[in-house]
Short mmCIF file of C-alpha atoms in Angstrom, two decimals:
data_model
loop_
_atom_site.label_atom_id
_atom_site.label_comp_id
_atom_site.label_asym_id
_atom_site.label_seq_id
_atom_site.Cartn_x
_atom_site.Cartn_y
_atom_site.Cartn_z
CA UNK A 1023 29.82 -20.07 -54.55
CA UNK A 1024 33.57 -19.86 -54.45
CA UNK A 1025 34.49 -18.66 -57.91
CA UNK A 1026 31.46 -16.25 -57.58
CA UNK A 1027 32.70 -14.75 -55.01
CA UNK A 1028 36.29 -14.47 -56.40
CA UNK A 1029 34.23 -13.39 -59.49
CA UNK A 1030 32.87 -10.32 -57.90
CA UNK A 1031 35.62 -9.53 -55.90
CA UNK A 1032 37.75 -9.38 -59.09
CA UNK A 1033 35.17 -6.75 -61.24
CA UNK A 1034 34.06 -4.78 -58.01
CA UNK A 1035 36.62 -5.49 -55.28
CA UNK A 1036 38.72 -2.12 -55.72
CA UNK A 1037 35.36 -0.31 -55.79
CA UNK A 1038 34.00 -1.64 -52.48
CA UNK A 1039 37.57 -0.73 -50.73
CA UNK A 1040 37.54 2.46 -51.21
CA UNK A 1041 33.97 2.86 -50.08
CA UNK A 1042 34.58 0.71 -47.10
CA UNK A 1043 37.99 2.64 -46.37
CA UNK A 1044 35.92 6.20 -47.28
CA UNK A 1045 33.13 4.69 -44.89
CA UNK A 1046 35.90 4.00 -42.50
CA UNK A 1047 37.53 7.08 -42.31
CA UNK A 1048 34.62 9.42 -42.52
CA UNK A 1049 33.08 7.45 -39.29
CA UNK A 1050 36.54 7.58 -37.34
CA UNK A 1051 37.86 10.97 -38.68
CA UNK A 1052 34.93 14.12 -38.49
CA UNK A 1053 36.64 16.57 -40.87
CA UNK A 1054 37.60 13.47 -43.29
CA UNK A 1055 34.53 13.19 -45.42
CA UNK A 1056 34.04 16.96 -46.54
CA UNK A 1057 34.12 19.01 -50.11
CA UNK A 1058 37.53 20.41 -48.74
CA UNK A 1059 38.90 17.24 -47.96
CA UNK A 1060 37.54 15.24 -51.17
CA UNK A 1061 39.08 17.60 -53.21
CA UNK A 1062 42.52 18.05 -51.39
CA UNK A 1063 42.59 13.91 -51.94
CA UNK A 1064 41.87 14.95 -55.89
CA UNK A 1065 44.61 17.05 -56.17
CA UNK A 1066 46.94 15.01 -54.43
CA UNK A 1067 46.88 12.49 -56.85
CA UNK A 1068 47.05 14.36 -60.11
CA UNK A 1069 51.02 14.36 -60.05
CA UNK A 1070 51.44 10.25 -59.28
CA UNK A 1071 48.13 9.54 -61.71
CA UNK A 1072 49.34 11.92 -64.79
CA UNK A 1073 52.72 9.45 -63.95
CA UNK A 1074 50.70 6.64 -63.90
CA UNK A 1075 48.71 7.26 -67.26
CA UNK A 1076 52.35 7.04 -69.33
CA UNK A 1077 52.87 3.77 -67.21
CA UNK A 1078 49.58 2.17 -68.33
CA UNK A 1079 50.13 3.04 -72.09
CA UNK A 1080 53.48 1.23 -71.99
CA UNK A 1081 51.94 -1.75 -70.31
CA UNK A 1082 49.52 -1.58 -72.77
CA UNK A 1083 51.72 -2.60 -75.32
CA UNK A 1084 53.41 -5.05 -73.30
CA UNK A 1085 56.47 -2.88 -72.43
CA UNK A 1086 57.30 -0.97 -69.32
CA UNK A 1087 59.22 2.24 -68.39
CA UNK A 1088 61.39 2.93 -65.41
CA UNK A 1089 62.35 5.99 -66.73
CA UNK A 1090 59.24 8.07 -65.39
CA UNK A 1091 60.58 9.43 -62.06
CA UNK A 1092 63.65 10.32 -63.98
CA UNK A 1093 61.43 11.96 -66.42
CA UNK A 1094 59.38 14.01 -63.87
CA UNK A 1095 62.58 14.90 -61.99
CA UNK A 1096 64.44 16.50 -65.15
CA UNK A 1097 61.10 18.29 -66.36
CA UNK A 1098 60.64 19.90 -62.81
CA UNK A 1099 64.08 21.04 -63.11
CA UNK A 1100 64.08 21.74 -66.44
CA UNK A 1101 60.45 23.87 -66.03
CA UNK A 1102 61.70 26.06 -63.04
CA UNK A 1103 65.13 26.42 -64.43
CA UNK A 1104 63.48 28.26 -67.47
CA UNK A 1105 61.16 30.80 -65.27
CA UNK A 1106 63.75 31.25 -62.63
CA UNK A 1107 67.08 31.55 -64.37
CA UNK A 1108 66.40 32.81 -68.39
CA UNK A 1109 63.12 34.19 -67.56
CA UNK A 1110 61.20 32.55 -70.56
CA UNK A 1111 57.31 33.15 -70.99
CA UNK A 1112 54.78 30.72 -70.02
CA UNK A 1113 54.27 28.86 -73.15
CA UNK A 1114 58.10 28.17 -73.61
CA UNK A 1115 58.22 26.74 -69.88
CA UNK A 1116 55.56 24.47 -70.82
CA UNK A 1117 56.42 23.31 -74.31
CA UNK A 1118 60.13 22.78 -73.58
CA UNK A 1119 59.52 19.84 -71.21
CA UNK A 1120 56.81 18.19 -72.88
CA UNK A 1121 59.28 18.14 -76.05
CA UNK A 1122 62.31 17.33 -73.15
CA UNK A 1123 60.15 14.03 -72.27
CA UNK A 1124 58.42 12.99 -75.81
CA UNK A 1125 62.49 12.75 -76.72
CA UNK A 1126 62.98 10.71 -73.30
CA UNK A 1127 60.23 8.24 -74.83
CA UNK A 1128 61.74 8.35 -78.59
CA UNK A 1129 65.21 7.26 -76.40
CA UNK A 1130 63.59 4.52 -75.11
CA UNK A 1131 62.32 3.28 -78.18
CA UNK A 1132 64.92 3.01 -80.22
CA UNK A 1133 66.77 0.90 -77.81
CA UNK A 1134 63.53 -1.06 -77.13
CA UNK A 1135 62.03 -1.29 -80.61
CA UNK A 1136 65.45 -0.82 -83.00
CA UNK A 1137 67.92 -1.93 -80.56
CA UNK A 1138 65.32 -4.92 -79.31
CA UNK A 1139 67.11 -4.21 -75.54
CA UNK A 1140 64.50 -5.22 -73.05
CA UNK A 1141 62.48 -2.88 -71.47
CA UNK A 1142 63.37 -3.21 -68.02
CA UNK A 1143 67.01 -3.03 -69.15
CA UNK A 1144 66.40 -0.26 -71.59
CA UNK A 1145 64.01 2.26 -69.53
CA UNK A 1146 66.46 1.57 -66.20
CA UNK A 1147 69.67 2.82 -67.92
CA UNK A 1148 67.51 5.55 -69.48
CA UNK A 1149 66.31 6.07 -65.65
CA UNK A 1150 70.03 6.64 -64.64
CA UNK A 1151 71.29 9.02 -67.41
CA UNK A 1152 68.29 11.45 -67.26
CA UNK A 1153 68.96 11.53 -63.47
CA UNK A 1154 72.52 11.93 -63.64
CA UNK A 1155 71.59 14.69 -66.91
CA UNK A 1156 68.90 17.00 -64.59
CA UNK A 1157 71.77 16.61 -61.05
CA UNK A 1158 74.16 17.84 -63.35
CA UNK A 1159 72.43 20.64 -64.66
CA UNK A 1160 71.57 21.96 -61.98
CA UNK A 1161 74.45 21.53 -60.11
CA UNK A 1162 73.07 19.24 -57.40
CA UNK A 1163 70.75 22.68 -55.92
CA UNK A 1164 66.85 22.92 -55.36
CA UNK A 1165 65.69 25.97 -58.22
CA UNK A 1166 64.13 28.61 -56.36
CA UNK A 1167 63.37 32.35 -56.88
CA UNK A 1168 66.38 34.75 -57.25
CA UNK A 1169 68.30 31.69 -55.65
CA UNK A 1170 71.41 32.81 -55.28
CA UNK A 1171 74.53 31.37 -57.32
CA UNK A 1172 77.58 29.94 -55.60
CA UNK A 1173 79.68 33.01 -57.20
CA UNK A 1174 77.37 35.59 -54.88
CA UNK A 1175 75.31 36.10 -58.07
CA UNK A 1176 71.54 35.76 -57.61
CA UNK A 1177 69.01 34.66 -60.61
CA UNK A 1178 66.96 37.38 -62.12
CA UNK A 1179 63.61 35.79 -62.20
CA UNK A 1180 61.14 33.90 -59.76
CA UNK A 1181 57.75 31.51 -60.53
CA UNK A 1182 55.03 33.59 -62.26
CA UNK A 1183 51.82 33.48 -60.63
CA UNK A 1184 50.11 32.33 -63.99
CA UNK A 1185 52.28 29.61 -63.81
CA UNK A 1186 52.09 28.38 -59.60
CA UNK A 1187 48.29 28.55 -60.92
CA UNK A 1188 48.33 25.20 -62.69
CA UNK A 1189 49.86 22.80 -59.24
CA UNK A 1190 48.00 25.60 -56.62
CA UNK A 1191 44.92 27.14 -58.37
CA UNK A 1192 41.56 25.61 -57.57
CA UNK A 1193 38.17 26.44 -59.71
CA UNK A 1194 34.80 26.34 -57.36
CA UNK A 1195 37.44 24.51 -54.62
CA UNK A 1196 38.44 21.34 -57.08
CA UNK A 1197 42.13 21.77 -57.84
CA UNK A 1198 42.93 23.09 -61.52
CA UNK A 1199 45.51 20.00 -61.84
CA UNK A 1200 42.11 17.86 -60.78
CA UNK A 1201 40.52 19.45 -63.19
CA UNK A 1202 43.03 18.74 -66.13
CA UNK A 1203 43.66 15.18 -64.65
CA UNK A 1204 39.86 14.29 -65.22
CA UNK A 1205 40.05 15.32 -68.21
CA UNK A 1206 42.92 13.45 -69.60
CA UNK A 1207 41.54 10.31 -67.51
CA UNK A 1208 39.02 10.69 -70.22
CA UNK A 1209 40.49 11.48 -73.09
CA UNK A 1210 43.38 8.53 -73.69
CA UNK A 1211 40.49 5.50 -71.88
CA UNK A 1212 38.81 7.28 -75.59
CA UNK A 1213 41.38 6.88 -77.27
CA UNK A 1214 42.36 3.48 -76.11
CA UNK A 1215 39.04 2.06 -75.68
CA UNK A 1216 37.01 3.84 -78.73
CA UNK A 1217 39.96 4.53 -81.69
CA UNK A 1218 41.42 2.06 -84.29
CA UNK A 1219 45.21 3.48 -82.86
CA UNK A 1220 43.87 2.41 -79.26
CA UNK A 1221 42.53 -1.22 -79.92
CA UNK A 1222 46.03 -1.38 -81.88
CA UNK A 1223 48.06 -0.92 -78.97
CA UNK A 1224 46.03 -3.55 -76.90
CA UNK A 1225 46.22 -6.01 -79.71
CA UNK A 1226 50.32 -5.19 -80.24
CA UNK A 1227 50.49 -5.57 -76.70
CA UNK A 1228 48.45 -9.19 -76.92
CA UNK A 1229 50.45 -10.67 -79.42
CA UNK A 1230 53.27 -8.85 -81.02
CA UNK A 1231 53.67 -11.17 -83.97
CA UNK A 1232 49.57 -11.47 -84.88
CA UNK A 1233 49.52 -7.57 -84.65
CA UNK A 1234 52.15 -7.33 -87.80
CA UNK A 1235 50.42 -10.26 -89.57
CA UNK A 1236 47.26 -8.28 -89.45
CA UNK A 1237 48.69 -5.18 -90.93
CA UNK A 1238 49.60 -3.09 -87.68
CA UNK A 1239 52.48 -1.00 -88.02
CA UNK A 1240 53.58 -2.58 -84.72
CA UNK A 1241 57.18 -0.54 -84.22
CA UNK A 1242 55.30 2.88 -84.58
CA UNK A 1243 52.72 1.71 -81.89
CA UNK A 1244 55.16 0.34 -79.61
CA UNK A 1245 57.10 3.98 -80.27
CA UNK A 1246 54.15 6.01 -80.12
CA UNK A 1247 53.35 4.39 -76.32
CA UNK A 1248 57.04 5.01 -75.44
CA UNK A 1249 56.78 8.92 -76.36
CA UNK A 1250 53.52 8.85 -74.63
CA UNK A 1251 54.75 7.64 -71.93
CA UNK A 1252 57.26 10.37 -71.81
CA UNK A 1253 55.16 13.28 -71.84
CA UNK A 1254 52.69 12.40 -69.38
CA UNK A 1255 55.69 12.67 -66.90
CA UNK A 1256 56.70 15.06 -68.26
CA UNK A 1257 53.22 16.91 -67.30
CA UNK A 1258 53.72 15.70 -63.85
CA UNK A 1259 56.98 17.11 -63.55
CA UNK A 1260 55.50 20.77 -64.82
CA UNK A 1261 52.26 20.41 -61.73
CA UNK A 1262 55.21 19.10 -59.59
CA UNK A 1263 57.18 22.45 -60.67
CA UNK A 1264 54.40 24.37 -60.42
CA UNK A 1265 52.72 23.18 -56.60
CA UNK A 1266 55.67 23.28 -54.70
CA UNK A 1267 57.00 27.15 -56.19
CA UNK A 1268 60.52 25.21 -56.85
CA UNK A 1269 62.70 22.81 -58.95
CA UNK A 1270 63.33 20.24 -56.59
CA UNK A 1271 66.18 17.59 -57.45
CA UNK A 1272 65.13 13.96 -57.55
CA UNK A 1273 61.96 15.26 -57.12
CA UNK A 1274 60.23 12.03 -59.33
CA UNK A 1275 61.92 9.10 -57.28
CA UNK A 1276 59.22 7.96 -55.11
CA UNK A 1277 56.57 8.85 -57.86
CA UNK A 1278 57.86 5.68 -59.63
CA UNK A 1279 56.92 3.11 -57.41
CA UNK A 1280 53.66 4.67 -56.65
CA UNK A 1281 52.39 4.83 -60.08
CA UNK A 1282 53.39 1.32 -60.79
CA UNK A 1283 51.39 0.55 -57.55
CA UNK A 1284 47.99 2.55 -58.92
CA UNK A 1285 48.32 0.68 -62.53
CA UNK A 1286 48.12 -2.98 -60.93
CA UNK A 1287 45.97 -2.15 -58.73
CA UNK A 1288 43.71 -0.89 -61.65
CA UNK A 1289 43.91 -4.34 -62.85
CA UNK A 1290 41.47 -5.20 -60.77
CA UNK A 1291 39.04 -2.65 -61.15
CA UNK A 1292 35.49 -3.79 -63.19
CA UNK A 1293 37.33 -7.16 -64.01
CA UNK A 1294 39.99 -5.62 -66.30
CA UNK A 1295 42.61 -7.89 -65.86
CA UNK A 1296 44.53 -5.74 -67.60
CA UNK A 1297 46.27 -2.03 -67.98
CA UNK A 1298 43.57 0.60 -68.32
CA UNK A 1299 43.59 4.38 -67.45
CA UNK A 1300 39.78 4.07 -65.48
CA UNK A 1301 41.28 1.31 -63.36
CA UNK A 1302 45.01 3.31 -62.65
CA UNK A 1303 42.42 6.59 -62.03
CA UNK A 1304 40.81 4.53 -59.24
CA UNK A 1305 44.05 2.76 -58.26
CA UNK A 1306 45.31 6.08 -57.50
CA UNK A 1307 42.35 7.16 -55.63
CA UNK A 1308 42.64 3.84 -53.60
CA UNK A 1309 45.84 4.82 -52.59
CA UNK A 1310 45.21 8.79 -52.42
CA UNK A 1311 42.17 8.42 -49.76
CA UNK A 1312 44.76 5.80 -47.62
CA UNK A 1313 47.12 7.83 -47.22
CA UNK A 1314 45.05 11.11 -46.68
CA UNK A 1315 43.31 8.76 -43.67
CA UNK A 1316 46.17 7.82 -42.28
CA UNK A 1317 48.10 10.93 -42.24
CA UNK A 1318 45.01 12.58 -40.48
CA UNK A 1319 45.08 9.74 -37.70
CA UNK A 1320 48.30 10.90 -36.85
CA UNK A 1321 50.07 7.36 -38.03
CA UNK A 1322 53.97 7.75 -39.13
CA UNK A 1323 54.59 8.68 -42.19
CA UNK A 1324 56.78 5.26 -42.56
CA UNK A 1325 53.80 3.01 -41.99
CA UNK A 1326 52.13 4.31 -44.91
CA UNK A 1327 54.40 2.42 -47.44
CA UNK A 1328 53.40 -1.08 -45.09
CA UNK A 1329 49.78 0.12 -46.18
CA UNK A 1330 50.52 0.55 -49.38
CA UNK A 1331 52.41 -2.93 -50.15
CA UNK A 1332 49.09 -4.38 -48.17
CA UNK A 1333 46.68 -3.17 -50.45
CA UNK A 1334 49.36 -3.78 -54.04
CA UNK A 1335 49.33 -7.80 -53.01
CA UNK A 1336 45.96 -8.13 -52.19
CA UNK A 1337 44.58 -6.10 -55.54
CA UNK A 1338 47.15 -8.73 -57.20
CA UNK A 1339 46.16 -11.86 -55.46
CA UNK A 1340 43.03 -11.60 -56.64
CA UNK A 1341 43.44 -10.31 -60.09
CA UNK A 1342 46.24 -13.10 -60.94
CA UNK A 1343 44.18 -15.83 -59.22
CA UNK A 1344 41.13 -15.63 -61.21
CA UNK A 1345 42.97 -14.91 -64.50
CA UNK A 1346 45.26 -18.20 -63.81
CA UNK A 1347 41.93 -20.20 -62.83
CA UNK A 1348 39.79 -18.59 -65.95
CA UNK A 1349 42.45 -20.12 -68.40
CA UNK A 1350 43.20 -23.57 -66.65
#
């Protein structure tokens, strides 16, 4: 009865929180559970989540990168630096940061995969130099429209509206950045779960060495996840850009923790026991609905990290525990 219990709690125990805490909050809170609300939960997570999706894929080849809040940080910059101070058109202000964070990734392959530096090692002095690179460019100031320059000069150009549409725009009340999120939630579990190129990153993520014996170009994988990794913050930084009208500085430093905190705790969802984008979607959500809850029960804002950490070790207890047990 025991290991059944841990059994279920392991595939459906994510699942059941967030109904319970949904249940919770809708009976305590009257304006909690309602299309307006549901959705402004939805959008808030599209920014940590698209983060979270580049974390999963290099977990899924047994790697990790640090270097996402760095990422996100240097692309919001980067992204309202473009529309604010050279005036650039839309499509340049998107492709320059995706291309700004698919290098980021290439970086941290070659000193993963050429240089065999560890990831941790690799990714956290990546981490540093792309913050240090986006404080320096922009001179340690927020980007805003026709900011002005510390000379008395003011920038010629401010946030298009086409543009504020992607982090603020909503279509029948479900945020556009929801509505792209979904999407790509469903594209790369696909790709990863459907695709010869997915089941090869699981496998080079299993066992490095069987993966080459068997014919998988294992360095291009691990590469490919790195770059991958990249540009999905880099596509949080642009929403980031986008919502908030600004290019904020060290805007991507608490997304880090947060996304690492959504993948684990997707480890648990349907039994995984492993990285997978469903499980970080719902991770996300787990943590998107707790903190929506508690902000509208008037709890400080510092207590929400407590609740957080709560919910990261429990998701873990379980999901380690009946792993270790299954191969014992």
């Amino acid at each position: 009865m025991k290991d059944k219990l841990l059994n279920l709690a392991f595939r459906y125990g994510a699942v059941v929180v967030i109904i319970g805490v949904i249940a919770f909050f809708s009976f305590r809170l009257p304006y909690f559970f309602t299309y307006g609300n549901l959705t402004d939960i939805l959008g808030s997570i599209t920014i940590v989540t698209f983060v979270a999706i580049g974390v999963t894929l290099s977990l899924v080849v047994d790697g990790f990168d640090l270097s996402v809040g760095s990422t996100v940080s240097l692309t919001t910059v980067g992204a309202a630096s473009l529309m604010i101070w050279y005036e650039q058109p839309l499509w340049v202000v998107i492709i320059v940061p995706l291309i700004l964070g698919a290098i980021i990734g290439l970086v941290n392959a070659f000193l993963i995969v050429k240089l065999r530096i560890p990831d941790l090692l690799a990714t956290l002095a990546v981490m540093y130099i792309v913050g240090g690179i986006h404080k320096t460019y922009a001179a340690g100031y927020t980007i805003y429209n026709h900011m002005e320059f510390p000379d008395g000069t003011k920038a010629p150009g401010e946030m298009s509206a086409a543009f504020l549409q992607l982090g603020q725009g909503k279509w029948f009340g479900i945020p556009i950045s929801a509505v792209l999120l979904i999407i790509a939630v469903a594209l790369v579990h696909i790709f990863l779960t459907r695709t010869k190129y997915g089941r090869q990153m699981y496998v080079t993520g299993g066992n490095e060495e069987a993966a080459r014996l068997s014919g998988i170009k294992v360095k291009r994988v691990r590469t490919l996840a790195y770059v991958a990794s990249g540009v999905f913050a880099a596509i949080g930084g642009i929403i980031y850009a986008s919502r908030v009208g600004s290019g904020q500085i060290d805007a991507g430093s608490p997304l880090l923790m947060e996304s690492v905190a959504a993948v684990f705790v997707g480890f648990s969802v349907f039994g995984a026991g492993m990285p997978n984008v469903i499980g970080t979607f719902i991770g996300s959500v787990l943590i998107g609905v707790l903190v929506n809850g508690l902000t509208m029960m008037n709890l400080q804002y510092f207590t929400h990290d407590i609740v957080k950490g709560i919910v990261l070790v429990l998701a873990l207890a379980v999901t380690f525990y009946v792993l270790n047990r299954s191969r014992t």
